[in-house]
Short mmCIF file of C-alpha atoms and ligand atoms in Angstrom, two decimals:
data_model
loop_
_atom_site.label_atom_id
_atom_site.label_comp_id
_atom_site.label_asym_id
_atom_site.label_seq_id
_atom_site.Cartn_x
_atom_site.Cartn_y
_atom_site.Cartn_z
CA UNK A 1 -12.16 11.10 -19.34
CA UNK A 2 -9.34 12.30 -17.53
CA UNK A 3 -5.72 9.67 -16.54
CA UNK A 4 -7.50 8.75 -13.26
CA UNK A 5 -11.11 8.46 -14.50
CA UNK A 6 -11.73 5.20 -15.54
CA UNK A 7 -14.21 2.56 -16.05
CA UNK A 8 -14.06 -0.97 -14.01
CA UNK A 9 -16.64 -4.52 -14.85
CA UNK A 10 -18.48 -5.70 -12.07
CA UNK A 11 -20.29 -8.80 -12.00
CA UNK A 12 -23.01 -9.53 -9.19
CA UNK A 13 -22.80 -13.76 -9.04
CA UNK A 14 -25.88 -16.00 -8.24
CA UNK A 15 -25.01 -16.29 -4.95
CA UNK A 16 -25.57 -12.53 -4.34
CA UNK A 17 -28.57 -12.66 -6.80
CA UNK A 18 -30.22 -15.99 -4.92
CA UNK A 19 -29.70 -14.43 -1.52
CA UNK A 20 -31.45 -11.16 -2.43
CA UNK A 21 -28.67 -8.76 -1.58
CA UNK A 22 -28.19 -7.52 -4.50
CA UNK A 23 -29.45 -3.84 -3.67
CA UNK A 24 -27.08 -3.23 -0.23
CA UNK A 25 -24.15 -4.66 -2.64
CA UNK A 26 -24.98 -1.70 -5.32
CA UNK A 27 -25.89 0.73 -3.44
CA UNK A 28 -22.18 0.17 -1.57
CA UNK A 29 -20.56 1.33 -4.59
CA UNK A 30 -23.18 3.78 -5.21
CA UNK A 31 -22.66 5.68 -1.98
CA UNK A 32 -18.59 5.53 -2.23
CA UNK A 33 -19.75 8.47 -5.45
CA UNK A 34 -19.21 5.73 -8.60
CA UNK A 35 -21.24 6.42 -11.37
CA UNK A 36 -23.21 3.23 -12.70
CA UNK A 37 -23.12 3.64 -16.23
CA UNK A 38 -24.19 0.25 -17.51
CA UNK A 39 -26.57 -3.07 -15.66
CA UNK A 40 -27.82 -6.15 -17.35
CA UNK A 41 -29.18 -9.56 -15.62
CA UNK A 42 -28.03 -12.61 -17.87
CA UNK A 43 -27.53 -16.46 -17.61
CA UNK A 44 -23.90 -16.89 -18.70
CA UNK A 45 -23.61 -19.56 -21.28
CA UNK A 46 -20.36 -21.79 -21.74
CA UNK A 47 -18.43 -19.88 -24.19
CA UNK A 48 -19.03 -16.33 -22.15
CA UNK A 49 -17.58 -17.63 -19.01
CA UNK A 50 -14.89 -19.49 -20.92
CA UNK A 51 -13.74 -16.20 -22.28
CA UNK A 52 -14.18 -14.33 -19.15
CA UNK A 53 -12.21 -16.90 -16.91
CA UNK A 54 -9.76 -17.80 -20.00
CA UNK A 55 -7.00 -17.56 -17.70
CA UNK A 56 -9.05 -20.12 -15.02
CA UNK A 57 -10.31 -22.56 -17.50
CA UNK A 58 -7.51 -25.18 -17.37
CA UNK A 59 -7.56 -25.23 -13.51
CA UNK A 60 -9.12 -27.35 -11.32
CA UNK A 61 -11.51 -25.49 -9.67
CA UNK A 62 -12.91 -24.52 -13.20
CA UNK A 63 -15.80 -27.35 -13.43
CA UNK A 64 -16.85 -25.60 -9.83
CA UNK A 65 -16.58 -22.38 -10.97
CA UNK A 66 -18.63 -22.64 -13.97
CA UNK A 67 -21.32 -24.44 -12.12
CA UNK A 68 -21.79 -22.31 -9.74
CA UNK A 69 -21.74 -19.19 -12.22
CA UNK A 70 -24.29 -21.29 -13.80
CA UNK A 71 -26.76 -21.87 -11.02
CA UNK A 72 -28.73 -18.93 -11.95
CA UNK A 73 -28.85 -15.04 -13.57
CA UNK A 74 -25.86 -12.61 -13.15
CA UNK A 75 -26.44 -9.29 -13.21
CA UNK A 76 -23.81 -7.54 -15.00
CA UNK A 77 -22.57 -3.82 -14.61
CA UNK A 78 -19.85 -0.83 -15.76
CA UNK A 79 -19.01 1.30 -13.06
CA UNK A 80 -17.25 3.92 -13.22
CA UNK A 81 -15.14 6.53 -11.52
CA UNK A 82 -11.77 8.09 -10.33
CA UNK A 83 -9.70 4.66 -9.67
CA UNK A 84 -12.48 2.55 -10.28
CA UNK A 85 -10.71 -0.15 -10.95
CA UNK A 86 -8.46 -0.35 -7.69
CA UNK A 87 -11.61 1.64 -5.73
CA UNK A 88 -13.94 -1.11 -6.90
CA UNK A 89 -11.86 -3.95 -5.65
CA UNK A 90 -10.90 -1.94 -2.62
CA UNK A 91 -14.48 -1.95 -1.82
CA UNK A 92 -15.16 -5.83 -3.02
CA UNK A 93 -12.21 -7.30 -0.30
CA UNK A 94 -9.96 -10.31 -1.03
CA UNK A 95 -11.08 -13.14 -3.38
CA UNK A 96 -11.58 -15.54 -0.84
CA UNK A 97 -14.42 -13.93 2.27
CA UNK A 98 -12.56 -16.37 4.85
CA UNK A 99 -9.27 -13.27 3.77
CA UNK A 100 -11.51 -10.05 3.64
CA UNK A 101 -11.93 -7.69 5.75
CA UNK A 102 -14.95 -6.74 7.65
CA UNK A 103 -16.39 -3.72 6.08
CA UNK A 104 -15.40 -5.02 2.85
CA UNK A 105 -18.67 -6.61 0.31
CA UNK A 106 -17.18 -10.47 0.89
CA UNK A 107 -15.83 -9.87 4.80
CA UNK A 108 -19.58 -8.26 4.96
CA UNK A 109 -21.64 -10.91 3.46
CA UNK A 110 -19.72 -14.34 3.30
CA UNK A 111 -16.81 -16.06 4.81
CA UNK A 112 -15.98 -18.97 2.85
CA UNK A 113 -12.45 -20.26 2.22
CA UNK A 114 -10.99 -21.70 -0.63
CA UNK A 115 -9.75 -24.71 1.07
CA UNK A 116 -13.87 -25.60 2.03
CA UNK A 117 -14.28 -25.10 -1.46
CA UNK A 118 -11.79 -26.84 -2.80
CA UNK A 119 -13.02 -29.86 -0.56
CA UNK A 120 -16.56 -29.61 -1.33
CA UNK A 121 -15.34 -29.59 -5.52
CA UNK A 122 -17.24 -25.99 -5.69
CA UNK A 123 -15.71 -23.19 -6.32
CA UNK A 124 -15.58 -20.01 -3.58
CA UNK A 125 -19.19 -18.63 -3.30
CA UNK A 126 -17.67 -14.94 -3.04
CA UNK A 127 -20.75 -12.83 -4.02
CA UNK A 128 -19.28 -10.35 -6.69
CA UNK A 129 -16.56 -10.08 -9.57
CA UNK A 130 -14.26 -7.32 -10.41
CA UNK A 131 -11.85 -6.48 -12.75
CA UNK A 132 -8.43 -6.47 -11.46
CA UNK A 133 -6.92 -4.37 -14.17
CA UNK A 134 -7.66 -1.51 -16.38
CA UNK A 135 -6.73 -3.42 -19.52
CA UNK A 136 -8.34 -6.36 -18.12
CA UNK A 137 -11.53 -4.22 -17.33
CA UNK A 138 -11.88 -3.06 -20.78
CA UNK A 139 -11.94 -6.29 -22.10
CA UNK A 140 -14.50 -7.56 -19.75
CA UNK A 141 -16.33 -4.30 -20.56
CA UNK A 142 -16.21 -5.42 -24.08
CA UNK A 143 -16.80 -8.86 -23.79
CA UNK A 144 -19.99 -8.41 -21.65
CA UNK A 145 -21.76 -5.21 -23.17
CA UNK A 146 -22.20 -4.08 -26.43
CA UNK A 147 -21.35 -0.10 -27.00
CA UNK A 148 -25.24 1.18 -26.80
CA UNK A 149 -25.74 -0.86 -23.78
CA UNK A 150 -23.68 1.96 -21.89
CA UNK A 151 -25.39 5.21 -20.95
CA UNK A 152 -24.59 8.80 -20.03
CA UNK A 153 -25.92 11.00 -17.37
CA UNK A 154 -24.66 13.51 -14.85
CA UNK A 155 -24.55 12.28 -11.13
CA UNK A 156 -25.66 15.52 -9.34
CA UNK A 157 -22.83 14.92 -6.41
CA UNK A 158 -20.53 15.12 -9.35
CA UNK A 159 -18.67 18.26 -8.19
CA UNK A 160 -17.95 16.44 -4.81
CA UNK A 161 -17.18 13.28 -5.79
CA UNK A 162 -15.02 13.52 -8.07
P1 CMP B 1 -13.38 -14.18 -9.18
O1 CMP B 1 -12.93 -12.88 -8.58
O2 CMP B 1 -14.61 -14.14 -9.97
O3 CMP B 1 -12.23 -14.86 -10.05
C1 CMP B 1 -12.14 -16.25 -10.26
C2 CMP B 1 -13.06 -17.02 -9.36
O4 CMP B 1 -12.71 -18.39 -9.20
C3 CMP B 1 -12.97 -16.44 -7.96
O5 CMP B 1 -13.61 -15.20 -7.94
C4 CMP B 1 -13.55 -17.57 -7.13
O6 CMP B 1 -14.97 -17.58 -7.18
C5 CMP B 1 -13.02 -18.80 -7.88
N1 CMP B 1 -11.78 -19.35 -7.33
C6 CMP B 1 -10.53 -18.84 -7.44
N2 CMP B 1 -9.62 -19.65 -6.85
C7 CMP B 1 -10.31 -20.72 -6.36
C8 CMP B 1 -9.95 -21.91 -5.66
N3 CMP B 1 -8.67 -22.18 -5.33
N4 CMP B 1 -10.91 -22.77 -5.30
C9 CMP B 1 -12.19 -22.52 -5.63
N5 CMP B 1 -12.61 -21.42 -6.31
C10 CMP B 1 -11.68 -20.53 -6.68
#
């Protein structure tokens, strides 16, 4: 892999899952030329999501946000790509939909705010997680996917894309 190509953890949460949009969220990232090199659906138990969200887990909005990553299956992914870290996010929009823009996966499909959230003691139903780092997506990478679990094959737009 070259300085620039790089690989980014996306996580598709219930909410996307339960509302059966699953398929126009991938295919988003799909069609901006990111290879998907990795997809898994799981229940997340406690000590996953504690790991994942160590840096949430004393907050308040933690009870909330484990619930709600709770209420059903995740499906897990590694995408990858020139950016992908920055690209992915890019394409995801700001954490809370009631911020994002329009054209954006959460201005797209939601429009919750984390105030309503906050008052409702849930935490922000905001479709999709991705890593915000590339340190911190290597971890995640490593924390939700064993080594075999990722897989090689040649996009055919490769040339163009990147
Ligand atoms: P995510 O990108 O997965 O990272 C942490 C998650 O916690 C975030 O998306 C939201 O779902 C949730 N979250 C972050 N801040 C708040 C907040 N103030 N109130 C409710 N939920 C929050």
């Amino acid at each position: 892999m070259t300085e620039y190509l790089e690989r980014t953890f996306v996580a598709l949460k219930p909410d996307a899952i339960q509302r059966g949009i699953t398929g126009q969220i991938i295919h988003r990232l799909e069609r901006a030329g990111m290879r998907l090199v990795a997809m898994k659906m799981i229940k997340a138990d406690d000590e996953l999501l504690k790991e994942h969200y160590s840096e949430h887990v004393d907050k308040d909005f933690y009870e909330g946000l484990k619930n709600f990553m709770q209420e059903g299956p995740v499906v897990a992914m590694v995408w990858e790509g020139v950016n992908a870290v920055p690209n992915v996010r890019k394409i995801v929009g700001e954490t809370a939909p009631r911020e994002a823009r329009p054209g954006t996966i959460r201005g797209d499909f939601a429009h919750m705010s984390f105030s309503h959230a906050d008052e409702k003691g849930q935490a922000v139903k905001n479709l999709i997680h991705a890593s915000g780092e590339k340190k911190e997506a290597m971890e995640e990478i490593a924390l939700w996917f064993d080594d075999d679990e990722i897989k090689d094959y040649t996009r055919t737009d490769k040339e163009h894309v990147r």
